[in-house]
Amino acid sequence: MKRTAPVTVTVLLLATVACSAPAPEPDPRSATPSSSAPVAPSPSAPASESAPASEPAEAERLLQEHGVAAAHPAAVDAGVQMLNAGGNAADAAVATAFAVAVVEPFASGMGGGGSAVLAQAGHEPVTYDYREVVNEAGEVPESGTGIPGFVDGMATLHAEHGELEWSEVLQPAIDVAREGFAVTPFLAHRIESDAGPAAVAGLEQFESGFGRVGEGDQLVQEELARFMEVLAAEGADAFYTGSLADQLAAVEGIDRASLAAYETEKLEPVRGEFGEYELVSMAPALPGAAVIQMLQIGEAAGAADHAPGSADYIDTLSAGWTVAEDNVATRFGDQRFVDVSTDAMTDAARNAQLAESVVEPAAAPRGGSAANEPAEIVAGNTTHLSVVDSDGFTISMTNTITNFWGGGTTESVGGFFLNNQLSRFTSDPSAANRPSPGRKSVSWAAPTMVLDGEGRPVLALGSPGGHQIPNILTSVLVPWALQDAPLQEAIDAPRHHLQDGTLALESPASADVAALIQRRGWDSRVTGRLDAVFGSVQALEIDYASGSVTGANDSRREAAHTVDAP
């Protein structure tokens, strides 16, 4: 952006855990807001039909319920508070995003970035890309830290679509940080695993009388609360050009000029037919087109005829995945720097023809033959949230600091962790994916929306999971859209991921899957739940006939959702 200087359900791992709107406030992007300045109007007001915006307050509600789905009940509650206070999906999504960054400090937050899809009946869907960029000098630090976009993205989304005050939207996250919350099993595991110990070393908030905080301990983050209070009072420009920018500019790879130059991108989504629906997702350098392509190939090849997790099911979907993955690996990059056409990738007729050549019973290797050592399929970080308000305004949002804790090599500033997103230029190298000033890397996040025949959002979903995200989403969308599975059943369906000749599974291979692995020349790996390889889908389904909203929890990581009447 250009700057001017209820019923609540919660899953924790595999266990169950359980007025009037205020006057408008200044644009949250302003570092020195005037108390009398109104929130910037959305450029997508209903008359323009260019992007979703909620209906006037006096209009009849389209739905009888609203809902929020995220990784933690405190984050869900932050969003629900906004909806109950007269806010809309944009207010709720921003509040949830800040709160989930408090309760999942390893996954997302002000030191990172993200992307979001917005849709509403009667308006064209739109996407926002606020991921991290290379600094103005074009230099990638050893840590891989890019210029963070999360704060600008949240401020832009709120300014263009929100209705409540910016400070009100941030208050729930501030409260959770200051008052603390009980460390969950997954957070405790992340603190003790992989990059966790190095990331939290020396940070007072992660220490207890017995070493590092553990499951059930209270995690209080006062420094983070104070940082967000400044952001709430002064606006997002405090982060990029104002009183908070010096803290960030002291970090290698970040400087004041690069912070001041950061702008969120508002983009046309990629779209494609699937079953009776239309899929809407993120344009390159994100893999929305790849998700659509693999689903269209799978549909044409008869994936719906096979039970999820069966050999034929895995083989059919892996054929489409191999084609889509290759497109991302060789052609995708930041579209401001390279020309990436996705029209062919999202053409259902073309992909049906392609299915005839790539889906076959021969024993040829697919996705690469097994090497001497199995491919490294690692836990995928990020977090996802989905929100729908009673006007049907729906948001699917994925945020990240890239690896867990930013890889453990980044710094903690203001009580939050910085990203290592620029490492994706080397982990996914190609001629189209090379660092240069202001450039974004290829990544695998794919917040997605499903529209019905009238162009209305009927399902918002997304997941953490890194490279596995397209396969994670496919594992839900095929049974839900093509096999009429209820949302919870679709989320619970078995998942798989093929990478460099290794097939990752959630449970030991059945006889038919073992035969497939041998026939294709693959290796295989069974992952545990705490490995976090297969993400955690946060989804909300909308039924316009009944006016109801349905959520479902993914037991693979911690998850929660609330659906309530407005």
XYZ file of C-alpha atoms in Angstrom:
566
model
C 0.000 0.000 0.000
C 1.084 3.545 -0.503
C 1.735 5.209 2.806
C 1.019 8.514 4.397
C 4.065 8.878 6.692
C -22.461 -20.268 21.043
C -21.420 -23.597 20.016
C -17.694 -24.029 20.164
C -15.794 -27.186 19.229
C -12.081 -27.570 19.901
C -9.547 -30.276 19.088
C -6.114 -30.326 20.748
C -4.136 -32.987 18.918
C -6.358 -36.064 19.346
C -8.235 -34.826 22.394
C -11.230 -32.514 22.854
C -10.448 -29.342 24.861
C -12.353 -27.429 25.140
C -24.123 -4.215 21.643
C -23.480 -1.750 19.117
C -20.640 -1.124 16.689
C -18.275 1.722 17.658
C -17.761 4.858 15.632
C -15.411 4.524 12.676
C -11.706 4.901 13.306
C -8.785 6.166 11.248
C -7.176 4.129 8.522
C -5.002 1.579 10.378
C -2.236 2.130 7.848
C -1.609 5.667 9.110
C 1.179 6.108 11.631
C -0.374 9.305 12.990
C -4.107 8.796 12.684
C -6.598 11.559 13.319
C -9.411 10.529 15.625
C -11.958 12.014 13.262
C -10.781 10.368 10.030
C -13.106 7.651 8.703
C -12.056 4.183 7.707
C -11.075 4.200 4.049
C -14.028 3.000 1.984
C -13.671 -0.259 0.132
C -12.857 0.146 -3.540
C -15.154 -2.804 -4.008
C -18.368 -1.197 -2.838
C -21.489 -3.052 -3.997
C -22.024 -0.719 -6.955
C -18.676 -1.712 -8.441
C -19.276 -5.463 -8.126
C -15.486 -5.823 -8.162
C -14.868 -7.573 -4.854
C -16.704 -8.729 -1.750
C -18.005 -6.235 0.750
C -20.610 -6.768 3.417
C -24.177 -5.553 2.880
C -25.496 -2.508 4.772
C -26.336 -3.226 8.392
C -30.062 -2.699 7.841
C -30.245 -5.257 5.013
C -31.715 -8.680 5.674
C -29.054 -11.182 6.653
C -28.278 -13.803 4.042
C -27.382 -16.427 6.652
C -28.734 -17.367 10.049
C -25.243 -18.083 11.377
C -21.667 -16.893 11.220
C -18.508 -18.845 11.938
C -14.773 -18.812 12.573
C -12.322 -21.718 12.235
C -8.684 -21.490 13.344
C -5.944 -23.352 15.189
C -6.846 -22.389 18.777
C -10.039 -21.526 20.687
C -8.619 -18.184 21.858
C -8.039 -17.173 18.239
C -11.516 -18.316 17.247
C -12.977 -16.348 20.146
C -11.191 -13.194 18.968
C -12.929 -13.446 15.611
C -16.299 -14.265 17.121
C -16.028 -11.215 19.379
C -15.737 -9.028 16.287
C -18.754 -10.631 14.612
C -20.831 -10.265 17.771
C -19.766 -6.607 18.085
C -21.223 -5.784 14.681
C -18.084 -6.360 12.654
C -17.839 -8.336 9.447
C -15.659 -11.156 8.143
C -12.736 -8.798 7.518
C -12.745 -7.580 11.123
C -13.028 -11.153 12.359
C -10.265 -12.477 10.102
C -7.810 -9.768 11.152
C -8.607 -10.252 14.845
C -8.233 -14.017 14.488
C -4.954 -13.680 12.582
C -3.358 -11.501 15.264
C -4.636 -13.760 18.048
C -3.484 -16.993 16.412
C -0.033 -15.419 16.082
C -0.020 -15.088 19.874
C -1.040 -18.674 20.598
C 0.986 -20.201 17.730
C 4.153 -18.058 17.862
C 6.016 -20.748 15.928
C 3.701 -20.545 12.905
C 2.781 -16.992 11.914
C 2.742 -13.399 13.020
C 4.000 -9.881 12.502
C 7.396 -11.143 11.394
C 5.931 -13.053 8.466
C 3.369 -12.791 5.717
C 0.455 -14.544 4.094
C -2.329 -14.519 1.558
C -6.115 -14.491 1.541
C -9.090 -15.146 -0.731
C -12.261 -13.058 -0.238
C -15.635 -13.908 -1.761
C -19.292 -12.973 -1.378
C -22.458 -13.536 -3.372
C -22.940 -10.800 -5.944
C -19.275 -9.789 -6.046
C -16.232 -11.027 -7.890
C -13.748 -12.815 -5.603
C -10.438 -11.100 -4.932
C -7.151 -12.145 -3.365
C -4.530 -10.359 -1.283
C -0.852 -11.348 -1.320
C 1.106 -9.862 1.573
C 3.997 -12.278 1.612
C 7.591 -11.380 2.402
C 9.859 -9.770 -0.200
C 13.583 -9.404 -0.835
C 14.984 -6.108 0.441
C 15.636 -3.161 -1.869
C 19.321 -4.095 -2.117
C 18.406 -7.491 -3.531
C 20.353 -9.276 -0.801
C 19.215 -12.502 0.869
C 20.619 -12.769 4.414
C 21.867 -16.092 5.722
C 18.752 -16.309 7.908
C 16.494 -16.064 4.841
C 14.532 -13.224 6.439
C 12.460 -11.136 4.041
C 10.636 -7.852 4.567
C 7.509 -8.851 6.546
C 4.113 -8.212 4.965
C 1.673 -9.498 7.590
C 0.978 -6.144 9.255
C 0.507 -4.329 5.949
C -1.741 -7.107 4.690
C -3.957 -6.994 7.759
C -4.142 -3.195 7.651
C -4.990 -3.178 3.948
C -7.690 -5.808 4.293
C -9.175 -3.974 7.282
C -9.046 -0.545 5.628
C -10.717 -1.774 2.447
C -13.309 -4.082 3.991
C -13.491 -3.747 7.783
C -16.150 -1.918 9.787
C -14.859 -1.820 13.368
C -12.047 0.278 14.772
C -8.522 -0.981 14.113
C -7.680 -0.778 17.820
C -10.764 -2.823 18.713
C -9.800 -5.512 16.225
C -6.318 -5.891 17.761
C -7.474 -5.828 21.395
C -8.282 -9.556 21.802
C -4.761 -10.518 20.706
C -3.262 -7.960 23.080
C -5.345 -9.377 25.928
C -4.301 -12.981 25.222
C -0.629 -11.987 25.049
C -0.776 -10.037 28.329
C -3.045 -12.349 30.323
C -1.457 -15.511 28.986
C -2.822 -18.898 28.022
C -2.071 -22.505 28.857
C 0.629 -24.049 26.672
C -1.043 -26.668 24.488
C 0.414 -30.100 23.709
C 1.374 -29.090 20.175
C 3.023 -25.836 21.265
C 4.942 -27.738 23.962
C 6.115 -30.215 21.324
C 7.207 -27.446 18.986
C 9.175 -25.732 21.775
C 11.107 -28.947 22.381
C 11.464 -30.117 18.765
C 13.606 -29.239 15.766
C 14.324 -25.493 15.789
C 12.294 -24.846 18.944
C 15.031 -24.958 21.604
C 17.323 -22.640 19.621
C 14.487 -20.264 18.777
C 13.303 -19.718 22.353
C 16.719 -19.844 24.038
C 17.227 -16.820 26.261
C 13.667 -15.540 25.836
C 12.228 -14.926 29.299
C 8.627 -15.594 28.316
C 9.483 -19.173 27.350
C 11.254 -19.959 30.622
C 9.849 -21.409 33.830
C 11.364 -22.415 37.130
C 12.071 -25.841 35.678
C 13.561 -24.870 32.316
C 11.463 -24.156 29.256
C 7.705 -23.785 29.598
C 5.817 -26.993 28.963
C 2.307 -28.299 28.478
C -0.147 -26.640 30.851
C 2.197 -23.809 31.858
C 0.944 -20.260 31.445
C 2.643 -18.413 28.570
C 2.577 -14.636 29.099
C 4.046 -12.427 26.339
C 4.203 -8.899 27.740
C 6.717 -7.597 25.189
C 4.465 -8.784 22.371
C 1.447 -7.140 24.027
C 3.271 -3.794 24.262
C 4.368 -3.978 20.622
C 0.801 -4.634 19.475
C -0.484 -1.787 21.657
C 1.722 0.641 19.749
C 0.494 -0.856 16.496
C -3.117 -0.515 17.638
C -2.670 3.110 18.683
C -0.503 4.385 15.831
C -1.520 2.208 12.896
C 0.477 -0.064 10.622
C 2.791 2.743 9.525
C 4.347 2.526 12.985
C 5.699 -0.830 11.817
C 6.949 0.288 8.399
C 7.975 3.931 8.787
C 7.275 4.954 12.365
C 8.183 4.251 15.955
C 8.548 0.466 15.599
C 10.565 0.440 12.387
C 13.952 0.964 14.063
C 13.636 -2.334 15.958
C 13.027 -4.154 12.697
C 15.708 -2.298 10.739
C 18.324 -3.512 13.224
C 17.843 -7.054 11.876
C 20.117 -8.289 9.093
C 18.261 -8.206 5.785
C 15.743 -5.556 6.891
C 16.204 -1.810 6.427
C 14.008 1.260 6.691
C 13.840 1.913 2.953
C 12.655 -1.625 2.265
C 10.077 -1.441 5.040
C 8.724 1.862 3.718
C 8.481 0.444 0.192
C 6.373 -2.583 1.150
C 2.934 -2.821 -0.488
C 0.300 -5.552 -0.320
C -0.798 -6.861 -3.714
C -4.490 -7.097 -4.574
C -4.756 -9.715 -7.324
C -7.201 -11.545 -9.528
C -7.518 -15.145 -8.331
C -6.979 -18.236 -10.434
C -10.258 -20.052 -11.134
C -11.264 -23.413 -12.529
C -14.163 -25.854 -12.748
C -14.309 -28.877 -10.469
C -17.353 -31.108 -10.231
C -20.427 -28.906 -9.875
C -18.322 -26.087 -8.479
C -15.755 -23.442 -9.304
C -12.486 -23.314 -7.387
C -10.882 -19.972 -6.529
C -7.321 -19.740 -5.222
C -4.049 -17.802 -5.286
C -2.154 -16.851 -8.449
C 1.591 -17.544 -8.899
C 4.010 -17.505 -7.242
C 1.531 -19.439 -5.065
C 0.198 -22.810 -6.292
C -3.539 -22.225 -6.637
C -3.429 -23.190 -10.322
C -1.588 -26.393 -9.424
C -4.322 -27.357 -6.961
C -6.956 -26.801 -9.646
C -4.992 -28.729 -12.273
C -4.407 -31.814 -10.141
C -8.068 -31.868 -9.118
C -9.273 -31.562 -12.716
C -6.938 -34.344 -13.857
C -8.059 -36.500 -10.946
C -11.722 -35.883 -11.694
C -11.301 -36.746 -15.384
C -9.366 -39.888 -14.460
C -12.135 -41.162 -12.195
C -10.741 -40.439 -8.730
C -14.315 -40.296 -7.439
C -14.728 -43.998 -8.269
C -12.115 -45.031 -5.711
C -12.149 -45.031 -1.922
C -9.871 -42.442 -0.301
C -6.600 -44.074 0.659
C -6.937 -46.965 -1.787
C -4.182 -47.768 -4.273
C -6.188 -46.612 -7.289
C -7.123 -43.394 -5.513
C -3.521 -42.604 -4.573
C -2.224 -43.524 -8.015
C -4.807 -41.440 -9.868
C -4.321 -38.312 -7.775
C -0.540 -38.692 -7.759
C -0.575 -38.610 -11.558
C -2.224 -35.198 -11.523
C 0.023 -34.022 -8.708
C 3.173 -34.967 -10.631
C 2.116 -32.780 -13.567
C 1.065 -29.850 -11.372
C 4.141 -30.036 -9.154
C 6.411 -29.938 -12.196
C 4.666 -26.791 -13.438
C 5.265 -25.052 -10.118
C 8.866 -26.243 -9.894
C 9.859 -25.155 -13.398
C 7.572 -22.263 -14.392
C 6.275 -20.458 -11.319
C 7.662 -17.223 -9.969
C 6.624 -13.739 -8.896
C 4.384 -12.521 -11.738
C 5.702 -8.979 -11.417
C 9.045 -10.323 -12.660
C 8.202 -13.322 -14.871
C 5.319 -14.168 -17.183
C 3.421 -17.154 -15.793
C 0.333 -18.120 -17.761
C -2.047 -20.379 -15.854
C -4.889 -20.523 -18.387
C -3.913 -23.969 -19.657
C -3.357 -25.292 -16.141
C -6.919 -24.443 -15.103
C -8.638 -25.532 -18.345
C -10.833 -28.505 -17.433
C -11.134 -29.752 -21.032
C -7.382 -29.654 -21.561
C -6.722 -31.384 -18.257
C -9.245 -34.087 -19.159
C -7.207 -34.764 -22.294
C -4.013 -34.666 -20.264
C -5.457 -37.240 -17.878
C -5.615 -39.760 -20.711
C -1.859 -39.627 -21.149
C -0.654 -39.345 -17.550
C -3.024 -41.752 -15.807
C -2.191 -45.273 -16.928
C -1.673 -48.650 -15.244
C 1.864 -49.206 -16.492
C 4.648 -49.675 -13.976
C 6.578 -46.608 -15.069
C 7.953 -44.555 -12.175
C 5.808 -41.557 -11.275
C 7.045 -38.632 -9.239
C 10.576 -39.984 -9.537
C 12.022 -43.370 -8.651
C 13.126 -44.087 -5.123
C 16.674 -42.921 -4.485
C 19.239 -44.643 -2.267
C 17.790 -42.639 0.609
C 14.070 -41.789 0.949
C 13.134 -38.206 0.144
C 13.022 -35.832 3.086
C 9.365 -34.953 3.604
C 9.337 -32.449 6.419
C 6.728 -30.944 8.671
C 5.000 -28.036 7.009
C 4.545 -24.874 9.021
C 2.043 -22.012 8.585
C -1.461 -21.633 9.940
C -4.862 -21.239 8.312
C -8.147 -19.616 9.290
C -11.566 -19.390 7.654
C -14.334 -16.891 8.457
C -17.879 -16.302 7.205
C -20.250 -13.606 8.447
C -24.043 -13.590 8.283
C -23.958 -11.612 5.018
C -22.074 -14.487 3.425
C -18.831 -12.489 3.225
C -16.224 -15.261 3.394
C -12.451 -15.212 3.889
C -9.898 -18.007 3.530
C -6.493 -16.927 4.896
C -3.116 -18.643 5.269
C -0.335 -16.923 7.251
C 3.225 -18.031 7.946
C 6.763 -17.329 9.094
C 7.811 -20.200 6.769
C 9.526 -22.934 8.820
C 8.572 -23.526 12.442
C 9.998 -20.610 14.453
C 11.351 -19.130 11.214
C 13.807 -21.995 11.053
C 15.371 -21.160 14.410
C 17.986 -18.941 12.762
C 15.946 -15.750 12.667
C 15.672 -13.213 15.445
C 12.885 -12.409 17.875
C 11.880 -8.747 17.675
C 9.102 -7.176 19.704
C 8.263 -10.569 21.174
C 7.574 -12.237 17.819
C 9.664 -14.334 15.435
C 10.855 -13.361 11.987
C 10.376 -15.361 8.814
C 12.899 -17.312 6.754
C 10.767 -17.100 3.589
C 13.636 -16.162 1.280
C 15.091 -19.635 1.823
C 12.447 -20.709 -0.697
C 14.545 -19.244 -3.485
C 17.096 -21.988 -2.845
C 14.821 -24.830 -1.729
C 12.663 -24.415 -4.869
C 15.218 -23.113 -7.397
C 14.376 -22.402 -11.031
C 15.014 -19.723 -13.627
C 11.645 -18.190 -12.701
C 12.306 -18.222 -8.955
C 15.381 -16.098 -8.338
C 15.843 -13.331 -5.765
C 15.867 -9.670 -6.758
C 14.744 -6.448 -5.035
C 11.102 -6.545 -3.935
C 10.553 -10.079 -5.214
C 8.488 -12.857 -3.631
C 9.504 -16.505 -3.764
C 7.547 -19.540 -4.834
C 5.720 -21.070 -1.894
C 3.061 -23.741 -1.353
C 0.356 -21.920 0.634
C -3.020 -22.119 -1.114
C -6.000 -20.578 0.694
C -8.945 -21.723 -1.393
C -12.639 -21.006 -1.890
C -15.300 -23.166 -3.534
C -18.145 -21.341 -5.321
C -21.514 -22.784 -6.332
C -23.219 -22.336 -9.702
C -24.450 -18.894 -8.659
C -20.964 -17.701 -7.773
C -21.568 -17.877 -4.021
C -18.879 -19.192 -1.662
C -19.955 -22.555 -0.230
C -16.663 -23.771 1.249
C -13.619 -21.920 2.561
C -10.589 -24.020 3.380
C -6.828 -24.112 3.638
C -4.090 -25.753 5.646
C -0.535 -25.551 6.875
C 1.720 -28.227 5.457
C 4.387 -26.709 3.219
C 5.025 -28.717 0.054
C 2.203 -31.069 1.051
C -0.553 -28.411 0.969
C -1.897 -29.179 -2.546
C -2.245 -32.860 -1.673
C -3.803 -31.994 1.693
C -6.480 -29.857 0.045
C -7.085 -32.479 -2.639
C -7.649 -35.116 0.032
C -10.556 -33.009 1.335
C -11.996 -31.639 -1.895
C -12.307 -34.935 -3.782
C -14.506 -36.679 -1.192
C -16.432 -33.485 -0.371
C -17.143 -32.322 -3.940
C -17.165 -35.573 -5.912
C -18.276 -38.181 -3.366
C -20.756 -36.104 -1.330
C -18.884 -36.759 1.904
C -19.837 -34.581 4.891
C -17.195 -31.994 5.720
C -15.935 -33.785 8.838
C -15.641 -37.085 6.953
C -13.745 -35.373 4.139
C -11.309 -33.782 6.590
C -10.797 -37.105 8.363
C -10.115 -38.960 5.081
C -6.611 -40.465 4.752
C -3.890 -38.315 3.220
C -0.835 -39.064 1.124
C 1.969 -37.114 -0.510
C 4.375 -38.159 -3.269
C 7.732 -36.398 -3.424
C 10.920 -37.412 -5.217
C 9.947 -41.058 -5.387
C 8.819 -41.338 -1.760
C 5.158 -41.816 -0.849
C 4.281 -40.451 2.589
C 1.306 -42.097 4.300
C -0.522 -41.605 7.576
C -0.726 -45.325 8.362
C 1.068 -48.479 7.195
C 0.353 -49.380 3.588
C -2.433 -51.845 2.875
C -1.686 -54.770 0.579
C -2.929 -52.943 -2.511
C -0.998 -49.770 -1.658
C 2.145 -51.810 -0.956
C 1.767 -53.414 -4.381
C 1.386 -49.967 -5.954
C 4.544 -48.744 -4.231
C 6.480 -51.724 -5.567
C 5.032 -51.393 -9.061
C 5.881 -47.699 -9.288
C 9.348 -48.124 -7.841
C 8.684 -45.795 -4.947
C 9.934 -45.748 -1.407
C 7.444 -45.128 1.396
C 7.283 -43.470 4.776
C 4.651 -43.564 7.506
C 4.363 -40.313 9.445
C 3.174 -39.785 12.997
C 0.680 -37.113 14.018
C 3.321 -35.093 15.877
C 5.419 -35.045 12.701
C 2.846 -32.478 11.452
C 3.448 -33.527 7.846
C -0.213 -33.529 6.838
C -1.272 -30.143 8.129
C -4.551 -29.123 9.726
C -7.445 -28.066 7.512
C -9.554 -25.187 8.843
C -12.798 -25.119 6.865
C -16.301 -23.660 6.943
C -19.194 -24.811 4.749
C -22.177 -22.598 3.869
C -25.721 -23.782 3.107
C -27.788 -20.912 1.692
C -31.044 -22.880 1.698
C -31.002 -23.263 5.476
C -28.830 -20.238 6.225
C -26.477 -22.464 8.205
C -22.701 -22.634 8.544
C -20.871 -25.887 9.320
C -17.344 -26.292 10.645
C -15.185 -29.344 11.243
C -11.989 -29.872 13.220
C -8.845 -31.568 11.940
C -7.371 -33.777 14.656
C -3.934 -33.841 13.024
C -3.019 -30.586 14.782
C -4.846 -28.337 17.186
C -8.038 -26.876 15.801
C -11.213 -25.113 16.858
C -14.301 -23.582 15.334
C -17.360 -21.700 16.496
C -20.645 -21.353 14.634
C -23.189 -19.038 16.209
C -26.249 -16.929 15.440
C -25.517 -13.206 14.926
